[in-house]
Coordinates of C-alpha atoms and ligand atoms in Angstrom, one line a residue:
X1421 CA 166.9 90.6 126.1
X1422 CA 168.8 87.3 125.5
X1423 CA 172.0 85.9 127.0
X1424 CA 174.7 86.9 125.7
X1425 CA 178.0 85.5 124.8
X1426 CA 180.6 88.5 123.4
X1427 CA 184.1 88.0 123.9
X1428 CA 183.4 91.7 125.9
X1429 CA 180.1 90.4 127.4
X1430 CA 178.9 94.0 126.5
X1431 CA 175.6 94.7 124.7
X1432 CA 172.9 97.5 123.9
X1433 CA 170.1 97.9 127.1
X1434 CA 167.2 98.1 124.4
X1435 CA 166.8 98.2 120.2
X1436 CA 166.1 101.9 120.8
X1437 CA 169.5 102.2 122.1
X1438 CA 171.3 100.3 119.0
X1439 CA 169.3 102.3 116.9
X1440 CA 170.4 105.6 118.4
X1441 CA 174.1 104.8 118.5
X1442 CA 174.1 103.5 114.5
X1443 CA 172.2 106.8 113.5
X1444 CA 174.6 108.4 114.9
X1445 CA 177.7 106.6 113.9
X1446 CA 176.6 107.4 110.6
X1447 CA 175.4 110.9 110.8
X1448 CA 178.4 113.0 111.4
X1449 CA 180.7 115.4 109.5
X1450 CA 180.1 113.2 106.7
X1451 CA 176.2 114.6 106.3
X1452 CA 176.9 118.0 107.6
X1453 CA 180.7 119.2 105.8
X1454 CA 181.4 116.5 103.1
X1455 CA 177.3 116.3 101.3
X1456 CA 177.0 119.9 101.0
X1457 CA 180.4 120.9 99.7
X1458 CA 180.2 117.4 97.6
X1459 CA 176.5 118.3 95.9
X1460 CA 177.5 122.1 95.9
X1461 CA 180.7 121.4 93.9
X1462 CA 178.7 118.3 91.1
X1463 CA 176.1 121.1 90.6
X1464 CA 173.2 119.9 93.3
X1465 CA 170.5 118.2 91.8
X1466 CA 171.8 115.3 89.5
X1467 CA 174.1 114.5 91.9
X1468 CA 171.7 114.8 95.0
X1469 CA 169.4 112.3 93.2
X1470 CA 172.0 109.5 92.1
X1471 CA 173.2 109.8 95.8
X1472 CA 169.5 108.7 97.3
X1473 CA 169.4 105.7 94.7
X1474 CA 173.0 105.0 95.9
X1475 CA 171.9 105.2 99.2
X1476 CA 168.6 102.9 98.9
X1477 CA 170.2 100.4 96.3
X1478 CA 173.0 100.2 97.6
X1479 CA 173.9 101.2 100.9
X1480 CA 171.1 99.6 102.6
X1481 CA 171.5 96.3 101.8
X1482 CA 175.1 96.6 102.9
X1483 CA 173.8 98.0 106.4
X1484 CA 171.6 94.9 106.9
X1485 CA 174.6 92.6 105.8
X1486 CA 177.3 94.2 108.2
X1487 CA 174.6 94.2 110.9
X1488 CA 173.5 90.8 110.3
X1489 CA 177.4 89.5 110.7
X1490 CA 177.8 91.0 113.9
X1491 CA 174.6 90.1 115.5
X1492 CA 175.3 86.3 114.3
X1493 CA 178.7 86.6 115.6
X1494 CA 179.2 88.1 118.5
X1495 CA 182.1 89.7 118.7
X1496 CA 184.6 91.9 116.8
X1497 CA 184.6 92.3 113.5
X1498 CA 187.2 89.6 112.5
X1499 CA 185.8 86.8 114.6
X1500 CA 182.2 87.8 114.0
X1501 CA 183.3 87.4 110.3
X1502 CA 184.8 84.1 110.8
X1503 CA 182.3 82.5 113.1
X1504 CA 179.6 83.4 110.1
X1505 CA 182.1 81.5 107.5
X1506 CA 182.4 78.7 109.8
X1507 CA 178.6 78.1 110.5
X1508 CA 178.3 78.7 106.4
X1509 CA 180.8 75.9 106.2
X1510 CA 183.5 78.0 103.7
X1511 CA 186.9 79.5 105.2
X1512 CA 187.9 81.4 107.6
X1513 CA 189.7 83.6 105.5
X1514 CA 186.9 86.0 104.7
X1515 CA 187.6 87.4 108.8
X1516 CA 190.5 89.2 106.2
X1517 CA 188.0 92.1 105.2
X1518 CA 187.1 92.6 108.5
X1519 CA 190.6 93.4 109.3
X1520 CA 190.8 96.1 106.4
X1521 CA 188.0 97.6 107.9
X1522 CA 189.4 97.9 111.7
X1523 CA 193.0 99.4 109.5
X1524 CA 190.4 102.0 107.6
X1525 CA 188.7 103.0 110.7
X1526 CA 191.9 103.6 112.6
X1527 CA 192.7 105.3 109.7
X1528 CA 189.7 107.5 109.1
X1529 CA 189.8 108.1 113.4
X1530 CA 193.1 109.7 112.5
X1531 CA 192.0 112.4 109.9
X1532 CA 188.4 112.7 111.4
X1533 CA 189.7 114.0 114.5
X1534 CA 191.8 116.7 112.9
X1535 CA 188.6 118.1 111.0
X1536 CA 186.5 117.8 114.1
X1537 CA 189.4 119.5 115.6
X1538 CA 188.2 122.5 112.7
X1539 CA 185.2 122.4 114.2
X1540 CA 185.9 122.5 117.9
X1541 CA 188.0 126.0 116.8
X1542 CA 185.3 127.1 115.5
X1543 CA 182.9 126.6 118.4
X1544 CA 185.6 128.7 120.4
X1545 CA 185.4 131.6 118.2
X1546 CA 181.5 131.7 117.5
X1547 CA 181.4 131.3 121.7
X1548 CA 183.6 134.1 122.4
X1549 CA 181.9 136.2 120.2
X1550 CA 178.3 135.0 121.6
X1551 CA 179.9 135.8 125.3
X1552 CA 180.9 139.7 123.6
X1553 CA 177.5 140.2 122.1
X1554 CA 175.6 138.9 125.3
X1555 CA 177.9 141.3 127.5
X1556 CA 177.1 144.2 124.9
X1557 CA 173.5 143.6 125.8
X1558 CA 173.1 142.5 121.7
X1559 CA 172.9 138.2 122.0
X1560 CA 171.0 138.7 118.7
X1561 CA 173.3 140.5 116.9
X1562 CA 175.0 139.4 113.6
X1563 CA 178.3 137.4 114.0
X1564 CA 181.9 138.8 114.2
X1565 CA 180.7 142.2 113.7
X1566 CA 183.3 144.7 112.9
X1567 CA 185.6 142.2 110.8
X1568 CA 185.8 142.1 107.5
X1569 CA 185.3 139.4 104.5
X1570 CA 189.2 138.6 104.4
X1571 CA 189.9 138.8 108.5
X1572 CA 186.6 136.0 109.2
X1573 CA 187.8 134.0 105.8
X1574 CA 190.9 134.1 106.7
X1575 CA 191.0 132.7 110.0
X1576 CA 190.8 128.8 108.6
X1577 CA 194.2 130.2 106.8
X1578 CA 195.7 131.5 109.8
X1579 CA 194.5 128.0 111.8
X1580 CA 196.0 126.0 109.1
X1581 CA 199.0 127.7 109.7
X1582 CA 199.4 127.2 113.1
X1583 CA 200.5 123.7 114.1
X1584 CA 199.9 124.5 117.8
X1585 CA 196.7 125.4 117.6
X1586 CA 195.6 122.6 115.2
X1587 CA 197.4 120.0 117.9
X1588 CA 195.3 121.3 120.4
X1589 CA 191.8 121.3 119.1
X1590 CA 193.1 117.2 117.9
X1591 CA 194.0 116.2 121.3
X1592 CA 191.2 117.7 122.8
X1593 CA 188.6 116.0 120.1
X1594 CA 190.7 113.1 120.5
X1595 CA 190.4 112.7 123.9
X1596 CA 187.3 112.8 124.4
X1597 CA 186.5 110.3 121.9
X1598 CA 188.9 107.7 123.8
X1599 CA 187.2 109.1 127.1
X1600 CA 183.9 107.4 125.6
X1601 CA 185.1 104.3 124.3
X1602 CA 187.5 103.4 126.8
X1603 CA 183.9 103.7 129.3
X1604 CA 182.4 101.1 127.2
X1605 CA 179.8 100.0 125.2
X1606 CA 177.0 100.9 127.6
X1607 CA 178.3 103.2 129.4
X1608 CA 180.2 104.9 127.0
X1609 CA 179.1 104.5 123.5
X1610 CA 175.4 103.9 124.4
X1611 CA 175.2 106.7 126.9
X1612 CA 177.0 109.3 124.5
X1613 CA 174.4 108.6 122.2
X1614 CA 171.2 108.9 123.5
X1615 CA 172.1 112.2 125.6
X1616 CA 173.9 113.9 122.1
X1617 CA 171.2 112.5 119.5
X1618 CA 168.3 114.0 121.0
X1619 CA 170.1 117.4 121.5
X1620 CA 171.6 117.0 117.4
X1621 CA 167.8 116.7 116.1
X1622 CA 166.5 119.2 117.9
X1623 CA 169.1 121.8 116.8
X1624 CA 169.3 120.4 113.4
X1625 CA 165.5 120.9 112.7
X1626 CA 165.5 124.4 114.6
X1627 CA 168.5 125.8 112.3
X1628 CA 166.9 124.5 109.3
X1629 CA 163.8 126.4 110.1
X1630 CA 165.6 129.1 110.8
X1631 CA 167.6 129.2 107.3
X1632 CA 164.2 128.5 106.0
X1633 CA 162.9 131.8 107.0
X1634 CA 166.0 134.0 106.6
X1635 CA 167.3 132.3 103.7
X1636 CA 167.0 132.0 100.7
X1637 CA 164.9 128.2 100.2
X1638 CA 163.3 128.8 96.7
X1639 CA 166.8 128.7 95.1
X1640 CA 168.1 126.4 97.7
X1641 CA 165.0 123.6 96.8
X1642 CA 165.6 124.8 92.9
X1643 CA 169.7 123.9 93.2
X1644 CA 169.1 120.5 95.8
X1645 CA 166.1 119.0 93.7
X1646 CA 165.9 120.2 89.6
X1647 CA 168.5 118.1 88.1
X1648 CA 170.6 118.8 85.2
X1649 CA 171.4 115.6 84.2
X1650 CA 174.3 116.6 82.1
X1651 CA 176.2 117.5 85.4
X1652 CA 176.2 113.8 86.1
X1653 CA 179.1 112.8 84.6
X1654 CA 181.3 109.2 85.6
X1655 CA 183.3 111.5 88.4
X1656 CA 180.7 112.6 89.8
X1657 CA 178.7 109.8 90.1
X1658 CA 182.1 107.9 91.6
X1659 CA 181.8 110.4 94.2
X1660 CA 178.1 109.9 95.0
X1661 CA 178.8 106.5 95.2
X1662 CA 181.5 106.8 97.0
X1663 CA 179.6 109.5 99.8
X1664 CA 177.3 107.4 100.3
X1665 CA 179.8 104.2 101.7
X1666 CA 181.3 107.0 103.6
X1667 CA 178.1 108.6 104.5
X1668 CA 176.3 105.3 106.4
X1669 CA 179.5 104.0 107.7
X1670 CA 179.8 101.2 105.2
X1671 CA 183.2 99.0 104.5
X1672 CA 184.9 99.7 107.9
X1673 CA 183.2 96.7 109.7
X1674 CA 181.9 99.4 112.2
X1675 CA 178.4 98.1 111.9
X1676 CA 179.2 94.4 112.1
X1677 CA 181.0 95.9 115.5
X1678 CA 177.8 97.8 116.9
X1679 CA 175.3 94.8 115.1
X1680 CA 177.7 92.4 117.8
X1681 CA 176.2 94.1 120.8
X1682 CA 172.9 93.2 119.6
X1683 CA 171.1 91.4 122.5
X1684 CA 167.2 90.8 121.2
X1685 CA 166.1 88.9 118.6
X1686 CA 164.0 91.3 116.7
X1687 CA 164.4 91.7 112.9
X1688 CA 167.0 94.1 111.2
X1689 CA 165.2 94.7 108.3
X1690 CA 163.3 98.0 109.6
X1691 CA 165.9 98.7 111.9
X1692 CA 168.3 99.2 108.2
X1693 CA 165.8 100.9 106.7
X1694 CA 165.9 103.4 109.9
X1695 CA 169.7 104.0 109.6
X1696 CA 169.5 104.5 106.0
X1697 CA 166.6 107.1 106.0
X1698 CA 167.6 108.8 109.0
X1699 CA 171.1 108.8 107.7
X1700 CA 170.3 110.4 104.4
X1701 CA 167.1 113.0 105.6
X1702 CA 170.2 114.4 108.1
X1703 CA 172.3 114.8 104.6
X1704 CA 169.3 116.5 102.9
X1705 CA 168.6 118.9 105.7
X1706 CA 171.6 120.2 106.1
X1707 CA 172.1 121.1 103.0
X1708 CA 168.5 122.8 103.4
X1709 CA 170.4 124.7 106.1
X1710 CA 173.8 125.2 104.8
X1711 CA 172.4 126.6 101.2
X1712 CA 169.7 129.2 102.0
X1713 CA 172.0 131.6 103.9
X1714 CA 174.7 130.5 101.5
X1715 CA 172.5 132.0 98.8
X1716 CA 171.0 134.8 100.9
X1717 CA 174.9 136.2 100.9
X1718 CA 175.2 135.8 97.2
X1719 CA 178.6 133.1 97.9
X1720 CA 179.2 130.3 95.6
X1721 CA 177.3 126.7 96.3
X1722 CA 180.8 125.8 94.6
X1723 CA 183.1 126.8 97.3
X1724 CA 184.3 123.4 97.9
X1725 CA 185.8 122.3 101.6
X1726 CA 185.8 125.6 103.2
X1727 CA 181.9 126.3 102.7
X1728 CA 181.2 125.1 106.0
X1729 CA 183.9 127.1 107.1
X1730 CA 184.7 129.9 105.5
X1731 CA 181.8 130.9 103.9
X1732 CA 179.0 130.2 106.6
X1733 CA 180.9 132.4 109.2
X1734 CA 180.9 135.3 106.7
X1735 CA 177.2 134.6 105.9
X1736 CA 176.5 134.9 109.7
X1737 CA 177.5 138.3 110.1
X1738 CA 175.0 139.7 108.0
X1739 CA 172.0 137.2 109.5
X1740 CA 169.5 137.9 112.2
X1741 CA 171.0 136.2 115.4
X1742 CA 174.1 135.1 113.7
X1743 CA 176.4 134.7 116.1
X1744 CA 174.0 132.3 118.5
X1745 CA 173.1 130.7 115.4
X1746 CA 176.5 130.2 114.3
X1747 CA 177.4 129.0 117.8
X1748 CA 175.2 126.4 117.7
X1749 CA 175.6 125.3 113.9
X1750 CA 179.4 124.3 115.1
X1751 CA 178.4 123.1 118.4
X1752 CA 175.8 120.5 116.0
X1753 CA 178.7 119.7 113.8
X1754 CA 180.9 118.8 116.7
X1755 CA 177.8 116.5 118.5
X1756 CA 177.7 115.1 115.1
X1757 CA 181.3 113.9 114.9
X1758 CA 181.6 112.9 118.4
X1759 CA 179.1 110.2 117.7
X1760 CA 181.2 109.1 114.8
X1761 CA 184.3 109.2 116.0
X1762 CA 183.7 107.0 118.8
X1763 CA 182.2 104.3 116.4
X1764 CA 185.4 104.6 114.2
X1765 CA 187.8 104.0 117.6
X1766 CA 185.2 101.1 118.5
X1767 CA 186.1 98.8 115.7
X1768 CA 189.8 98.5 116.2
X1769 CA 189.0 98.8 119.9
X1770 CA 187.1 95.6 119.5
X1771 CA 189.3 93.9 117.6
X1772 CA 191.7 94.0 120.3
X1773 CA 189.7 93.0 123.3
X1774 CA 188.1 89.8 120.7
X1775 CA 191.6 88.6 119.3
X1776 CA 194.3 90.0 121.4
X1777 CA 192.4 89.2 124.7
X1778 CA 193.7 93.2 125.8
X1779 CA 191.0 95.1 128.7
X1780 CA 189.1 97.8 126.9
X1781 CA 190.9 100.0 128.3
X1782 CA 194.3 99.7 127.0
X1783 CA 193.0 98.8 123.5
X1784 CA 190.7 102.0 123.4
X1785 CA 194.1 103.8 124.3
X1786 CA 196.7 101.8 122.2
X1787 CA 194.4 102.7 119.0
X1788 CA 193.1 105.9 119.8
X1789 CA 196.9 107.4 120.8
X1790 CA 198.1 105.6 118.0
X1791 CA 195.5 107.5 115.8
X1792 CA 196.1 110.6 117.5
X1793 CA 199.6 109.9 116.3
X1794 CA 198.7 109.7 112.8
X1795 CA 196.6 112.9 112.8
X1796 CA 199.4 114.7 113.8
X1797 CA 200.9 114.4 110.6
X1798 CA 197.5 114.7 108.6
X1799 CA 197.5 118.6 110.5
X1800 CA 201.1 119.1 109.9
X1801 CA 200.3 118.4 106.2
X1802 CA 198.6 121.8 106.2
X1803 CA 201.8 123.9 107.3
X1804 CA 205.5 122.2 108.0
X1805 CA 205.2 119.0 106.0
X1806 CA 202.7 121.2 102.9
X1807 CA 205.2 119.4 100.4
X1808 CA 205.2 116.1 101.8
X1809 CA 203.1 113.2 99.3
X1810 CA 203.4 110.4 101.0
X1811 CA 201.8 108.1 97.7
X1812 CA 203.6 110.5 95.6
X1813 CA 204.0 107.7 93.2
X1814 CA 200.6 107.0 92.5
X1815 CA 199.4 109.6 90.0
X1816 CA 196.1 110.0 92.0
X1817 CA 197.6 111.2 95.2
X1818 CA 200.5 112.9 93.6
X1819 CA 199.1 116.2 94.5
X1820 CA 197.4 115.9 97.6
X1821 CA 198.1 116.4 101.2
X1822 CA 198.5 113.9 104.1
X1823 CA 195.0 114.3 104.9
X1824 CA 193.5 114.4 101.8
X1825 CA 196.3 111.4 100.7
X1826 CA 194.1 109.3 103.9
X1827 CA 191.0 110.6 102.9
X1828 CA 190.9 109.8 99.3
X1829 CA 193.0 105.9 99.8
X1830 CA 190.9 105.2 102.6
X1831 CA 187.8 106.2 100.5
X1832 CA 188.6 105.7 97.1
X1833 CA 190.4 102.2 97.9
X1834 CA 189.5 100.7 101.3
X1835 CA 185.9 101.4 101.8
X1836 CA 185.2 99.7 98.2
X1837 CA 186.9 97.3 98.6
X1838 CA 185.5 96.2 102.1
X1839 CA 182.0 96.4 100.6
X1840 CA 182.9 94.7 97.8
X1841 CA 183.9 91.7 100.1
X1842 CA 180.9 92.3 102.1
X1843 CA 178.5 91.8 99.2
X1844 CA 180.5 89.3 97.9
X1845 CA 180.8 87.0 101.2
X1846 CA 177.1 87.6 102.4
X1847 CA 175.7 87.6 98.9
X1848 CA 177.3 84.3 98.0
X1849 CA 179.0 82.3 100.4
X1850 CA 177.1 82.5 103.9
X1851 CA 174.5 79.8 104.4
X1852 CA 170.8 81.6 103.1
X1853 CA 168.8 79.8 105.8
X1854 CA 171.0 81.2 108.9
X1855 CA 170.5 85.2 106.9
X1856 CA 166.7 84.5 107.1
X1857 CA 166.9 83.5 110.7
X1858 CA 169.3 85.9 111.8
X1859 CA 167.7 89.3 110.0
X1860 CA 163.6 88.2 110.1
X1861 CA 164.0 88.5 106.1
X1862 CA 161.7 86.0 104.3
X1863 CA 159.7 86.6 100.9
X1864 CA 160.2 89.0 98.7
X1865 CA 161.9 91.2 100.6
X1866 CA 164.4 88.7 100.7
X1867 CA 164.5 88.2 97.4
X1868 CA 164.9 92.0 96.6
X1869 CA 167.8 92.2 99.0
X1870 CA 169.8 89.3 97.9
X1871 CA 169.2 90.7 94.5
X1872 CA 170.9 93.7 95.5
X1873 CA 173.2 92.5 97.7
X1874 CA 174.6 89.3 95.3
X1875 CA 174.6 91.5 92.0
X1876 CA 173.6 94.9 91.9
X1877 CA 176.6 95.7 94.7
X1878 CA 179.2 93.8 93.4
X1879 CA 179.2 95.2 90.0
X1880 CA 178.4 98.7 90.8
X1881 CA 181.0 98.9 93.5
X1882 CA 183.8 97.2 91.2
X1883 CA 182.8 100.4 88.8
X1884 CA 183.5 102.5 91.7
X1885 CA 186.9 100.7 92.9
X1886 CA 187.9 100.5 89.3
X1887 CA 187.4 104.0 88.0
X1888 CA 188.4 105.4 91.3
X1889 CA 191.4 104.2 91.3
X1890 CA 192.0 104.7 87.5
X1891 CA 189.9 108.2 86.7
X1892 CA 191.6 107.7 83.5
X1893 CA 189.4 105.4 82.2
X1894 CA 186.5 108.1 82.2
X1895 CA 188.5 110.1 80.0
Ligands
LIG2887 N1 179.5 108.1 108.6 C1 180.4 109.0 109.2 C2 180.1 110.4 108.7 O1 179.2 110.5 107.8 C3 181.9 108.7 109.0 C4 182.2 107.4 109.4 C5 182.7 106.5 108.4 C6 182.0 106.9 110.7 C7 183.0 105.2 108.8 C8 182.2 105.6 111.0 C9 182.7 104.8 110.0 O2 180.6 111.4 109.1

């Protein structure tokens, strides 16, 4: 390990660790909720298919660009981004984008929490009813037994309509997230992730086996991998492309923030790569989990938002083991976001200790009450404010909730638009020689990236800003 010189003074112990933490900003309800409803609602194959080439094409050289910023500069996102333009010699007011990231992540914190709130709900009820079927001598016994179709759908109704309830599972999901950050980088972040990692790949690959062998994979595989390509139409493409950004934690400067606690000196080439694969064989497996018992029930792939949540629990019931299976399907989820979540807090978290000189502490506590704040308006979207639009006069959030208002601006707007300054900035302004030095990239897979990075991103994410924000151009 090198000296370091962070405005924190915190770094990673060992690559391993970095590694660990990036997977699993990026892995988290993004993988397990929004890639399975997303591929189940485009019609699965085309969709899953243009979302790996998004993925490889795309993504990937945006991961090595955020990380490389970061590890050349040290410190939060906006300095890190500005110390990079100043080396490169062009101005300082690139460090803009990394500002739009650290407002996006505060912003995504706020709604992220409120679904991983969802989950933590659901991890009560799948435990209670583990505790009944344990104490009727039955722990492998189907879940929620004895309640019908409507009573175990309708609970995410009955949540939604219950501010209370909703508050709690945010502040508690909340909370802990701050609890992390506010410990630090090492023994915070770092320590959250290589205890909760381990523990999410292990259950990951033991339910997937499991679906594998109750479920129904043949027509899972069949739906997932056979593509129709005349399901891939511009919206749906738009949203692959958009998944993906979302799905590897792209355009909210939160790798440039973990690349800054980068210590060695090794390359970040294969390190990417790692994020990127990882990142997308979590997405592909659990949808090879979600699916089979989906399909084993006879539901609809189609279901939209509440698969995970309303359709899974019913599909438990009739499963062998459901209700420990179940159990620990929401307990993965919530391991999943936790990961994320504290990743999201960390970039705005950093940004305060780097340019407003605050003690982590206070920072990790200014942003992450200050996102809790938001949230609370995202969950009361759902039941007193239902008729609030707060972009009501942009037709494309006209419709839409609070949270799905932050969700789709956020998505549809900021996280374009920060990897659109990404690719531009690293693509064609920062000096070649210090990207080479800095990553371990030389030869052609130099060439490829900057390829990628100085044309293919650009254009392709312009498409996406573009016909996000004006779906009316696809007709
Ligand atoms: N990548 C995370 C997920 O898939 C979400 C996220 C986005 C996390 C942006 C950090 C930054 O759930």
């Amino acid at each position: 390990m090198v000296a370091q010189s962070t405005a924190t003074g915190e770094g990673w112990s060992s690559r391993s660790a970095f590694i660990l933490a990036a997977i699993g900003a990026a892995v988290g309800l993004g993988n397990i909720w929004r890639f399975p409803t997303l591929a189940g609602e485009s019609g699965g194959g085309a969709f899953v298919i243009f979302y790996i080439a998004c993925v490889f094409l795309l993504g990937l050289p945006l991961v090595l660009s955020e990380i490389f910023i970061g590890k050349a500069g040290q410190t939060d996102a906006v300095g890190s981004i500005r110390k990079v333009a100043q080396d490169s010699n062009v101005s300082e007011g690139w460090g803009i984008f990394g500002g739009i990231g650290a407002i996006a992540a505060f912003l995504i914190l706020s709604f992220y929490s409120v679904v991983a709130g969802w989950v933590l709900y659901y991890v009560g009820v799948f435990g209670m009813d583990l505790i009944q079927a344990i104490g009727a001598g039955d722990p492998f016994r189907g879940a929620l037994m004895g309640e019908s179709q409507e009573m175990i759908q309708g609970r995410m109704g009955d949540l939604f309509a219950n501010p209370g309830l909703l508050l709690a599972m945010h502040l508690a999901f909340m909370g802990l997230t701050l609890f992390i950050v506010a410990r630090g980088v090492h023994s915070g972040i770092e320590k959250a992730a290589t205890i909760l990692m381990p523990m999410f790949f292990v259950l990951l690959v033991g339910i997937t086996i499991y679906g594998a062998v109750v479920g129904d994979l043949t027509d899972t595989l069949a739906f997932l991998f056979t593509p129709d390509w005349s399901k891939l139409t511009p919206t749906v493409m738009n949203a692959a492309l958009g998944q993906a950004l979302f799905s590897l934690s792209l355009g909210v400067a939160g790798l440039i923030t973990y690349g800054s606690y980068i210590k060695g000196s090794e390359g970040l080439g294969g390190t990417s790569a790692m994020i990127a694969v990882a990142d997308t064989g979590v997405a592909l497996l659990a949808g090879m989990m979600i699916f089979p018992v989906v399909f084993a029930v006879g539901l609809d792939p189609a279901a939209g938002p509440t698969l995970v949540f309303q359709s899974l629990p019913f599909a438990f019931q009739s499963m062998p083991a459901g209700s420990l299976i179940g159990f620990l399907f929401f307990v993965l989820i919530l391991v999943a976001a936790v990961t994320s979540s504290i990743s999201l807090l960390e970039v705005p978290t950093a940004w305060g200790i780097g340019e407003l000189g605050w003690k982590r502490s206070m920072s990790a506590t200014v942003f992450g009450v200050g996102a809790f704040v938001v949230g609370i308006a995202c969950l009361l979207g759902y039941n007193v404010w239902s008729d609030v639009r707060i972009l009501s006069f942009w037709p494309l959030f006209a419709e839409t909730d609070i949270l799905d208002t932050i969700d789709g601006f956020t998505g549809k707007v900021m996280l374009p638009l920060g990897a659109l300054l990404t690719s531009l900035f690293v693509g064609w302004r920062v000096d070649r020689r210090m990207v080479q030095k800095v990553t371990g990239l030389s030869g052609g897979w130099f060439a490829l990236w900057r390829f990628l990075i100085a044309w293919l991103c650009p254009i392709a994410v312009t498409i996406i800003l573009v016909t996000g924000l004006f779906p009316s151009i696809l007709g």
